Amino acid sequence: KAGVTQTPRYLIKTRGQQVTLSCSPISGHRSVSWYQQTPGQGLQFLFEYFSETQRNKGNFPGRFSGRQFSNSRSEMNVSTLELGDSALYLCASSSTGGELETQYFGPGTRLLVL
Amino acid sequence: GEDVEQSLFLSVREGDSSVINCTYTDSSSTYLYWYKQEPGAGLQLLTYIFSNMDMKQDQRLTVLLNKKDKHLSLRIADTQTGDSAIYFCAESKGKLIFGQGTELSVKP
């Protein structure tokens, strides 16, 4: 099976712009979670989608949003970018997202905000 | 609480064993995980342990879990230079709660 794929791998934006990142889960997986990784805050949970519904949300401002399509692919959007949004954004997929399931991560999208 | 803590750095010689430690606060966590991150890459699942187990061995990797002390460790036997990476422990509560990561440096 192909792994989790994320596009684009690298992105440079300027403050105030918006950005959309894409994640394709492992075939058959219906749960997609997003994490932000920064040197200062480490790995932090953004949100989780299952069957096109947001099921869990971390402690991030409303500028961070996401969605999931019927084929389980997911996108996350960040509006009005700030310098502090520079990070590695990782998505992970699992079959149903249950606590007993292992999450498999993609390679990440590295976002630089100038 | 949701704090998972790890020491930040570990340096070992090639061929030695490495032991990476982690403490967590939520005793209700069902699964505990170890992930590896190489420079510029995503997270690679190394191994996991169910909370009703004390130990799990997987080739060169041994995971020890002390539920009483909420302490988790990862032992890498015969550490190689290719093991140099950042290692994250994580507890699962629907979402993953990660430690800060331990940077393992393996010197030849």
Short mmCIF file of C-alpha atoms in Angstrom, two decimals:
data_model
loop_
_atom_site.label_atom_id
_atom_site.label_comp_id
_atom_site.label_asym_id
_atom_site.label_seq_id
_atom_site.Cartn_x
_atom_site.Cartn_y
_atom_site.Cartn_z
CA LYS A 1 0.00 0.00 0.00
CA ALA A 2 1.17 3.53 -0.68
CA GLY A 3 1.82 5.60 2.42
CA VAL A 4 0.36 8.91 3.45
CA THR A 5 1.17 11.61 0.92
CA GLN A 6 1.23 15.34 1.46
CA THR A 7 1.44 18.15 -1.05
CA PRO A 8 3.16 20.44 -1.49
CA ARG A 9 6.30 19.44 0.40
CA TYR A 10 7.59 23.00 0.72
CA LEU A 11 5.85 26.32 0.63
CA ILE A 12 6.86 29.94 1.08
CA LYS A 13 4.20 32.55 1.81
CA THR A 14 4.12 36.08 3.14
CA ARG A 15 2.27 37.42 6.15
CA GLY A 16 -1.42 37.98 5.57
CA GLN A 17 -1.71 35.41 2.79
CA GLN A 18 -3.60 32.16 3.11
CA VAL A 19 -2.43 28.63 2.36
CA THR A 20 -4.03 25.27 1.65
CA LEU A 21 -2.23 21.99 2.35
CA SER A 22 -3.36 18.60 1.12
CA CYS A 23 -3.14 15.12 2.59
CA SER A 24 -4.04 11.78 1.00
CA PRO A 25 -4.37 9.00 3.56
CA ILE A 26 -3.42 5.37 3.16
CA SER A 27 -5.96 3.59 1.00
CA GLY A 28 -8.88 2.41 3.14
CA HIS A 29 -8.11 4.77 6.01
CA ARG A 30 -10.96 7.09 6.87
CA SER A 31 -9.45 9.14 9.68
CA VAL A 32 -7.02 11.98 9.02
CA SER A 33 -5.36 14.02 11.75
CA TRP A 34 -3.22 17.11 11.38
CA TYR A 35 -0.31 18.17 13.60
CA GLN A 36 1.88 21.24 13.68
CA GLN A 37 5.56 20.87 14.56
CA THR A 38 7.65 23.87 15.60
CA PRO A 39 10.97 24.08 17.47
CA GLY A 40 9.35 25.99 20.31
CA GLN A 41 6.07 24.15 20.82
CA GLY A 42 6.96 20.71 19.50
CA LEU A 43 4.24 18.54 18.00
CA GLN A 44 0.74 19.81 18.60
CA PHE A 45 -2.58 18.36 17.51
CA LEU A 46 -4.63 20.57 15.19
CA PHE A 47 -7.73 18.53 14.30
CA GLU A 48 -9.04 15.18 13.18
CA TYR A 49 -11.52 14.34 10.46
CA PHE A 50 -13.48 11.17 10.00
CA SER A 51 -16.11 10.57 7.32
CA GLU A 52 -16.00 14.22 6.27
CA THR A 53 -16.70 15.46 9.82
CA GLN A 54 -14.38 17.16 12.24
CA ARG A 55 -14.35 14.88 15.23
CA ASN A 56 -11.70 16.42 17.44
CA LYS A 57 -10.01 19.80 17.59
CA GLY A 58 -6.89 21.11 19.26
CA ASN A 59 -6.27 24.50 20.78
CA PHE A 60 -5.58 26.59 17.68
CA PRO A 61 -7.23 29.85 16.53
CA GLY A 62 -10.03 29.86 14.01
CA ARG A 63 -7.57 30.85 11.26
CA PHE A 64 -6.76 27.15 11.10
CA SER A 65 -9.45 25.10 9.44
CA GLY A 66 -9.78 21.88 7.56
CA ARG A 67 -12.07 19.64 5.64
CA GLN A 68 -12.28 16.10 4.40
CA PHE A 69 -13.66 14.86 1.13
CA SER A 70 -15.69 11.75 0.40
CA ASN A 71 -12.55 9.93 -0.76
CA SER A 72 -10.99 10.66 2.69
CA ARG A 73 -8.46 13.13 1.30
CA SER A 74 -8.12 16.11 3.60
CA GLU A 75 -7.08 19.71 3.26
CA MET A 76 -6.14 22.20 5.90
CA ASN A 77 -6.26 25.93 5.40
CA VAL A 78 -4.54 28.70 7.29
CA SER A 79 -5.81 32.21 6.65
CA THR A 80 -4.10 35.52 7.43
CA LEU A 81 -0.73 33.89 7.89
CA GLU A 82 1.53 35.01 10.72
CA LEU A 83 5.28 34.53 11.09
CA GLY A 84 4.61 32.07 13.90
CA ASP A 85 2.73 29.79 11.53
CA SER A 86 6.06 28.75 10.02
CA ALA A 87 6.21 25.06 10.82
CA LEU A 88 6.21 21.51 9.57
CA TYR A 89 2.61 20.39 9.12
CA LEU A 90 2.14 16.66 9.41
CA CYS A 91 -0.88 14.62 8.64
CA ALA A 92 -1.54 11.13 9.88
CA SER A 93 -4.09 8.55 8.88
CA SER A 94 -5.64 5.55 10.55
CA SER A 95 -8.46 3.21 9.74
CA THR A 96 -11.12 4.73 11.96
CA GLY A 97 -9.14 6.98 14.30
CA GLY A 98 -9.99 5.01 17.38
CA GLU A 99 -7.74 5.18 20.43
CA LEU A 100 -6.55 1.64 19.80
CA GLU A 101 -5.38 2.39 16.29
CA THR A 102 -1.94 3.32 15.10
CA GLN A 103 -1.55 6.54 13.20
CA TYR A 104 0.76 6.61 10.17
CA PHE A 105 2.37 9.89 9.25
CA GLY A 106 3.15 11.54 5.95
CA PRO A 107 6.42 13.35 5.20
CA GLY A 108 4.94 16.74 6.05
CA THR A 109 4.63 20.12 4.38
CA ARG A 110 7.21 22.65 5.47
CA LEU A 111 5.68 26.13 5.48
CA LEU A 112 7.80 29.24 5.74
CA VAL A 113 6.04 32.55 6.33
CA LEU A 114 8.06 35.67 5.52
CA GLY B 1 -2.78 16.74 32.54
CA GLU B 2 -1.41 16.11 29.10
CA ASP B 3 2.33 16.48 29.67
CA VAL B 4 4.71 13.95 28.21
CA GLU B 5 8.34 14.61 29.06
CA GLN B 6 11.61 13.39 27.64
CA SER B 7 15.24 14.33 28.04
CA LEU B 8 16.37 16.38 25.06
CA PHE B 9 19.71 14.84 24.11
CA LEU B 10 21.51 11.51 24.23
CA SER B 11 24.94 10.69 22.80
CA VAL B 12 26.25 7.14 22.49
CA ARG B 13 29.05 5.27 20.70
CA GLU B 14 28.27 2.98 17.81
CA GLY B 15 27.65 -0.55 19.07
CA ASP B 16 26.53 0.58 22.53
CA SER B 17 22.95 0.38 23.76
CA SER B 18 20.83 3.53 23.87
CA VAL B 19 18.10 4.08 26.42
CA ILE B 20 15.62 6.88 25.85
CA ASN B 21 13.29 7.70 28.72
CA CYS B 22 9.83 9.24 28.83
CA THR B 23 7.36 10.10 31.58
CA TYR B 24 3.68 10.72 31.09
CA THR B 25 0.95 11.93 33.38
CA ASP B 26 -2.27 10.32 32.18
CA SER B 27 -2.56 6.81 33.57
CA SER B 28 -5.66 6.13 31.48
CA SER B 29 -3.69 6.10 28.23
CA THR B 30 -4.24 2.80 26.48
CA TYR B 31 -1.36 2.78 24.03
CA LEU B 32 2.05 4.38 24.22
CA TYR B 33 4.13 4.88 21.10
CA TRP B 34 7.66 5.53 19.97
CA TYR B 35 8.19 7.45 16.74
CA LYS B 36 11.45 8.29 14.96
CA GLN B 37 12.04 11.44 12.93
CA GLU B 38 15.05 11.82 10.68
CA PRO B 39 16.12 15.28 9.46
CA GLY B 40 13.62 16.78 7.05
CA ALA B 41 11.28 13.81 7.30
CA GLY B 42 7.95 12.94 8.86
CA LEU B 43 7.39 10.59 11.76
CA GLN B 44 8.10 6.90 11.40
CA LEU B 45 6.33 4.54 13.79
CA LEU B 46 8.93 2.40 15.55
CA THR B 47 6.93 0.43 18.05
CA TYR B 48 4.12 0.69 20.57
CA ILE B 49 3.08 -0.97 23.79
CA PHE B 50 -0.35 -1.67 25.21
CA SER B 51 -0.81 -0.36 28.72
CA ASN B 52 -1.38 -3.80 30.24
CA MET B 53 2.09 -4.93 29.16
CA ASP B 54 5.37 -4.42 31.01
CA MET B 55 7.72 -5.10 28.14
CA LYS B 56 7.75 -5.53 24.40
CA GLN B 57 10.70 -6.61 22.29
CA ASP B 58 10.96 -6.06 18.54
CA GLN B 59 14.35 -6.99 17.06
CA ARG B 60 16.84 -4.40 18.40
CA LEU B 61 14.11 -2.44 20.19
CA THR B 62 12.90 -3.10 23.72
CA VAL B 63 10.13 -1.06 25.30
CA LEU B 64 9.67 -1.08 29.07
CA LEU B 65 6.59 0.31 30.74
CA ASN B 66 6.28 1.08 34.45
CA LYS B 67 2.67 2.08 34.93
CA LYS B 68 3.08 2.81 38.62
CA ASP B 69 5.71 5.45 37.93
CA LYS B 70 4.22 6.41 34.52
CA HIS B 71 7.62 5.78 32.97
CA LEU B 72 8.30 4.48 29.48
CA SER B 73 11.67 3.66 27.99
CA LEU B 74 13.03 2.62 24.61
CA ARG B 75 16.22 0.61 24.47
CA ILE B 76 18.05 0.30 21.16
CA ALA B 77 20.59 -2.50 21.17
CA ASP B 78 23.79 -2.30 19.09
CA THR B 79 23.10 1.32 18.15
CA GLN B 80 24.22 2.27 14.64
CA THR B 81 24.97 5.65 13.05
CA GLY B 82 21.75 5.24 11.06
CA ASP B 83 19.85 5.36 14.34
CA SER B 84 20.80 9.03 14.75
CA ALA B 85 17.47 10.87 14.78
CA ILE B 86 14.92 12.44 17.10
CA TYR B 87 12.78 9.98 19.03
CA PHE B 88 9.34 10.90 20.27
CA CYS B 89 7.23 9.09 22.78
CA ALA B 90 3.49 9.67 22.58
CA GLU B 91 0.39 8.66 24.44
CA SER B 92 -2.86 8.09 22.64
CA LYS B 93 -6.08 9.69 23.75
CA GLY B 94 -7.82 9.75 20.41
CA LYS B 95 -5.21 12.30 19.46
CA LEU B 96 -1.52 11.77 20.07
CA ILE B 97 0.18 13.72 22.86
CA PHE B 98 3.89 13.91 22.13
CA GLY B 99 6.95 14.51 24.24
CA GLN B 100 9.49 17.11 23.17
CA GLY B 101 11.65 14.52 21.48
CA THR B 102 15.10 13.12 22.35
CA GLU B 103 17.85 13.80 19.87
CA LEU B 104 20.03 10.70 19.65
CA SER B 105 23.56 11.21 18.36
CA VAL B 106 25.56 8.10 17.53
CA LYS B 107 29.30 8.56 17.25
CA PRO B 108 31.42 6.10 15.23
#
